[in-house]
Amino acid sequence: MAYDSTDLRSTLPSSTATATAPAPERFSGSEHVKFRDLAPAEKTGEVSTWYARGQNFVVGYSEVDGTATFSRTGQPDEYVVLLADDALAARVEAPGEEVAASGRTMLVVPPGDSTVTVTGQGRVLRLLTTRSDDVAALAANAGSYAEPHENIPPFRPWPEPVGGYRVRSYDLTVPPLSNPPFRLYRCTTFMVNFIDAKQGPRDPAKLSPHKHDDFEQCSIVLAGEYVHHIRWPWTTNRAHWREDEHETVLAPAVTVIPPPSLHTSEAVGAGTNHLIDVFSPPRFDFSAMEGWVFNADDYPAPAGR
């Protein structure tokens, strides 16, 4: 890991994965789904929606100008709705409850039947696990996951929330951590790091290459232009080596970064650049850090970690 000493990530606990499992010999590739180059998977007069997926999750990205309704029947687990713009409002209806929200908000929708109605103009993201087969099939890169990708353990949801499942709403404008300026929330199925937008390119002398041993990172570019730098390990078998990547993506786009590749993302756009990260299930290392996850009191971590 290459973090500056002032970066809180330099204090993260070391992973135990490499100590308890043999070093991987085969590696899966990255996924770069560039929505701006694709026709929407779904389109009505007021809503255009694209989908991309990883091993455990699906991202639905919608551009709304008016009213959008997202309904789920028999949803098998919690899912997340992100209102990414101030001009949006939402009403979530689930059995026995109705919750309203406006502006930049993370909504956690319980399993079962629900309807989310969004009004206004802006971007809406839905995060569902691949247990939602109907949505997973719509992903532009669905074919890449016809076979499971390497080095990712089976998905296991985290413990049920305190007080049971219900609609929960979290403000995405509260002050973030200091350095890095993360804003972390989790539920039973996802962890979301809703970082604020930044102006101008990232200092190329202050990148943060790092790796994850056993989970994918989903980086969603909401505005601007980024280069994802990705490097895979070399093994004794050269047939399994992969070339380094320096992939340029323009918003909107989803990149899935596989374990255990070394990676860092560099904002290069001259104007506003905005990238957020998603993990499914939540990350143990971030969750182990006191005060990092803003709604940790609502969602306990698994015992023994």
mmCIF file with all atom_site columns, C-alpha atoms in Angstrom, residues 211-292:
data_model
loop_
_atom_site.group_PDB
_atom_site.id
_atom_site.type_symbol
_atom_site.label_atom_id
_atom_site.label_alt_id
_atom_site.label_comp_id
_atom_site.label_asym_id
_atom_site.label_entity_id
_atom_site.label_seq_id
_atom_site.pdbx_PDB_ins_code
_atom_site.Cartn_x
_atom_site.Cartn_y
_atom_site.Cartn_z
_atom_site.occupancy
_atom_site.B_iso_or_equiv
_atom_site.pdbx_formal_charge
_atom_site.auth_seq_id
_atom_site.auth_comp_id
_atom_site.auth_asym_id
_atom_site.auth_atom_id
_atom_site.pdbx_PDB_model_num
ATOM 1  C CA . LYS A 1 211 ? -4.701  -3.505  -3.526  1.00 0.00 ? 211 LYS A CA 1
ATOM 2  C CA . HIS A 1 212 ? -7.479  -5.643  -2.107  1.00 0.00 ? 212 HIS A CA 1
ATOM 3  C CA . ASP A 1 213 ? -6.893  -9.353  -1.600  1.00 0.00 ? 213 ASP A CA 1
ATOM 4  C CA . ASP A 1 214 ? -10.410 -10.741 -1.885  1.00 0.00 ? 214 ASP A CA 1
ATOM 5  C CA . PHE A 1 215 ? -13.028 -8.233  -3.043  1.00 0.00 ? 215 PHE A CA 1
ATOM 6  C CA . GLU A 1 216 ? -13.845 -6.105  -6.057  1.00 0.00 ? 216 GLU A CA 1
ATOM 7  C CA . GLN A 1 217 ? -13.927 -2.325  -5.944  1.00 0.00 ? 217 GLN A CA 1
ATOM 8  C CA . CYS A 1 218 ? -16.606 -0.592  -7.966  1.00 0.00 ? 218 CYS A CA 1
ATOM 9  C CA . SER A 1 219 ? -15.632 2.961   -8.934  1.00 0.00 ? 219 SER A CA 1
ATOM 10 C CA . ILE A 1 220 ? -18.431 5.036   -10.435 1.00 0.00 ? 220 ILE A CA 1
ATOM 11 C CA . VAL A 1 221 ? -17.471 8.203   -12.308 1.00 0.00 ? 221 VAL A CA 1
ATOM 12 C CA . LEU A 1 222 ? -20.345 10.675  -12.017 1.00 0.00 ? 222 LEU A CA 1
ATOM 13 C CA . ALA A 1 223 ? -18.584 13.689  -13.514 1.00 0.00 ? 223 ALA A CA 1
ATOM 14 C CA . GLY A 1 224 ? -15.378 14.506  -15.342 1.00 0.00 ? 224 GLY A CA 1
ATOM 15 C CA . GLU A 1 225 ? -12.577 12.293  -16.585 1.00 0.00 ? 225 GLU A CA 1
ATOM 16 C CA . TYR A 1 226 ? -10.380 9.731   -14.833 1.00 0.00 ? 226 TYR A CA 1
ATOM 17 C CA . VAL A 1 227 ? -7.574  7.354   -15.644 1.00 0.00 ? 227 VAL A CA 1
ATOM 18 C CA . HIS A 1 228 ? -7.741  4.028   -13.802 1.00 0.00 ? 228 HIS A CA 1
ATOM 19 C CA . HIS A 1 229 ? -4.214  2.653   -13.363 1.00 0.00 ? 229 HIS A CA 1
ATOM 20 C CA . ILE A 1 230 ? -4.275  -1.114  -12.743 1.00 0.00 ? 230 ILE A CA 1
ATOM 21 C CA . ARG A 1 231 ? -1.404  -3.602  -12.394 1.00 0.00 ? 231 ARG A CA 1
ATOM 22 C CA . TRP A 1 232 ? -1.656  -7.352  -11.800 1.00 0.00 ? 232 TRP A CA 1
ATOM 23 C CA . PRO A 1 233 ? 0.917   -9.505  -9.957  1.00 0.00 ? 233 PRO A CA 1
ATOM 24 C CA . TRP A 1 234 ? 3.380   -11.657 -11.826 1.00 0.00 ? 234 TRP A CA 1
ATOM 25 C CA . THR A 1 235 ? 3.369   -15.367 -11.027 1.00 0.00 ? 235 THR A CA 1
ATOM 26 C CA . THR A 1 236 ? 5.681   -18.194 -12.026 1.00 0.00 ? 236 THR A CA 1
ATOM 27 C CA . ASN A 1 237 ? 3.382   -18.950 -14.979 1.00 0.00 ? 237 ASN A CA 1
ATOM 28 C CA . ARG A 1 238 ? 3.788   -16.200 -17.582 1.00 0.00 ? 238 ARG A CA 1
ATOM 29 C CA . ALA A 1 239 ? 0.621   -17.378 -19.336 1.00 0.00 ? 239 ALA A CA 1
ATOM 30 C CA . HIS A 1 240 ? -1.340  -15.811 -16.459 1.00 0.00 ? 240 HIS A CA 1
ATOM 31 C CA . TRP A 1 241 ? 0.329   -12.405 -16.638 1.00 0.00 ? 241 TRP A CA 1
ATOM 32 C CA . ARG A 1 242 ? -1.719  -9.375  -17.653 1.00 0.00 ? 242 ARG A CA 1
ATOM 33 C CA . GLU A 1 243 ? -0.618  -6.107  -19.188 1.00 0.00 ? 243 GLU A CA 1
ATOM 34 C CA . ASP A 1 244 ? -0.839  -2.959  -17.074 1.00 0.00 ? 244 ASP A CA 1
ATOM 35 C CA . GLU A 1 245 ? -3.907  -0.832  -17.743 1.00 0.00 ? 245 GLU A CA 1
ATOM 36 C CA . HIS A 1 246 ? -4.188  2.934   -17.900 1.00 0.00 ? 246 HIS A CA 1
ATOM 37 C CA . GLU A 1 247 ? -7.832  3.190   -18.897 1.00 0.00 ? 247 GLU A CA 1
ATOM 38 C CA . THR A 1 248 ? -9.420  6.592   -19.502 1.00 0.00 ? 248 THR A CA 1
ATOM 39 C CA . VAL A 1 249 ? -13.112 6.880   -18.657 1.00 0.00 ? 249 VAL A CA 1
ATOM 40 C CA . LEU A 1 250 ? -15.480 9.825   -18.969 1.00 0.00 ? 250 LEU A CA 1
ATOM 41 C CA . ALA A 1 251 ? -18.649 10.193  -16.954 1.00 0.00 ? 251 ALA A CA 1
ATOM 42 C CA . PRO A 1 252 ? -20.907 8.386   -16.607 1.00 0.00 ? 252 PRO A CA 1
ATOM 43 C CA . ALA A 1 253 ? -19.007 5.116   -16.262 1.00 0.00 ? 253 ALA A CA 1
ATOM 44 C CA . VAL A 1 254 ? -18.539 2.118   -13.984 1.00 0.00 ? 254 VAL A CA 1
ATOM 45 C CA . THR A 1 255 ? -15.187 0.425   -13.452 1.00 0.00 ? 255 THR A CA 1
ATOM 46 C CA . VAL A 1 256 ? -14.860 -2.848  -11.528 1.00 0.00 ? 256 VAL A CA 1
ATOM 47 C CA . ILE A 1 257 ? -11.341 -3.384  -10.183 1.00 0.00 ? 257 ILE A CA 1
ATOM 48 C CA . PRO A 1 258 ? -10.486 -7.036  -9.464  1.00 0.00 ? 258 PRO A CA 1
ATOM 49 C CA . PRO A 1 259 ? -8.460  -8.462  -6.587  1.00 0.00 ? 259 PRO A CA 1
ATOM 50 C CA . PRO A 1 260 ? -5.552  -8.527  -5.988  1.00 0.00 ? 260 PRO A CA 1
ATOM 51 C CA . SER A 1 261 ? -4.556  -5.926  -8.595  1.00 0.00 ? 261 SER A CA 1
ATOM 52 C CA . LEU A 1 262 ? -2.620  -2.819  -7.589  1.00 0.00 ? 262 LEU A CA 1
ATOM 53 C CA . HIS A 1 263 ? -4.685  0.215   -8.543  1.00 0.00 ? 263 HIS A CA 1
ATOM 54 C CA . THR A 1 264 ? -5.246  3.933   -8.194  1.00 0.00 ? 264 THR A CA 1
ATOM 55 C CA . SER A 1 265 ? -7.600  6.365   -9.946  1.00 0.00 ? 265 SER A CA 1
ATOM 56 C CA . GLU A 1 266 ? -6.376  9.717   -11.210 1.00 0.00 ? 266 GLU A CA 1
ATOM 57 C CA . ALA A 1 267 ? -8.729  12.592  -11.975 1.00 0.00 ? 267 ALA A CA 1
ATOM 58 C CA . VAL A 1 268 ? -7.482  14.291  -15.144 1.00 0.00 ? 268 VAL A CA 1
ATOM 59 C CA . GLY A 1 269 ? -10.402 16.481  -16.214 1.00 0.00 ? 269 GLY A CA 1
ATOM 60 C CA . ALA A 1 270 ? -9.921  20.243  -16.178 1.00 0.00 ? 270 ALA A CA 1
ATOM 61 C CA . GLY A 1 271 ? -13.313 20.917  -14.555 1.00 0.00 ? 271 GLY A CA 1
ATOM 62 C CA . THR A 1 272 ? -15.431 19.022  -12.021 1.00 0.00 ? 272 THR A CA 1
ATOM 63 C CA . ASN A 1 273 ? -14.395 15.412  -11.346 1.00 0.00 ? 273 ASN A CA 1
ATOM 64 C CA . HIS A 1 274 ? -16.531 13.157  -9.178  1.00 0.00 ? 274 HIS A CA 1
ATOM 65 C CA . LEU A 1 275 ? -15.942 9.496   -8.377  1.00 0.00 ? 275 LEU A CA 1
ATOM 66 C CA . ILE A 1 276 ? -17.611 7.361   -5.702  1.00 0.00 ? 276 ILE A CA 1
ATOM 67 C CA . ASP A 1 277 ? -16.741 3.824   -4.580  1.00 0.00 ? 277 ASP A CA 1
ATOM 68 C CA . VAL A 1 278 ? -19.033 0.891   -3.816  1.00 0.00 ? 278 VAL A CA 1
ATOM 69 C CA . PHE A 1 279 ? -18.259 -2.466  -2.196  1.00 0.00 ? 279 PHE A CA 1
ATOM 70 C CA . SER A 1 280 ? -20.462 -5.560  -1.844  1.00 0.00 ? 280 SER A CA 1
ATOM 71 C CA . PRO A 1 281 ? -20.522 -6.852  0.855   1.00 0.00 ? 281 PRO A CA 1
ATOM 72 C CA . PRO A 1 282 ? -19.169 -4.081  3.138   1.00 0.00 ? 282 PRO A CA 1
ATOM 73 C CA . ARG A 1 283 ? -15.439 -3.838  3.776   1.00 0.00 ? 283 ARG A CA 1
ATOM 74 C CA . PHE A 1 284 ? -14.102 -5.313  7.014   1.00 0.00 ? 284 PHE A CA 1
ATOM 75 C CA . ASP A 1 285 ? -11.031 -3.062  7.144   1.00 0.00 ? 285 ASP A CA 1
ATOM 76 C CA . PHE A 1 286 ? -12.932 0.235   6.915   1.00 0.00 ? 286 PHE A CA 1
ATOM 77 C CA . SER A 1 287 ? -15.541 -1.099  9.342   1.00 0.00 ? 287 SER A CA 1
ATOM 78 C CA . ALA A 1 288 ? -12.851 -1.921  11.913  1.00 0.00 ? 288 ALA A CA 1
ATOM 79 C CA . MET A 1 289 ? -11.812 1.730   12.145  1.00 0.00 ? 289 MET A CA 1
ATOM 80 C CA . GLU A 1 290 ? -13.589 3.595   14.946  1.00 0.00 ? 290 GLU A CA 1
ATOM 81 C CA . GLY A 1 291 ? -15.755 6.405   13.625  1.00 0.00 ? 291 GLY A CA 1
ATOM 82 C CA . TRP A 1 292 ? -15.178 5.723   9.936   1.00 0.00 ? 292 TRP A CA 1
#
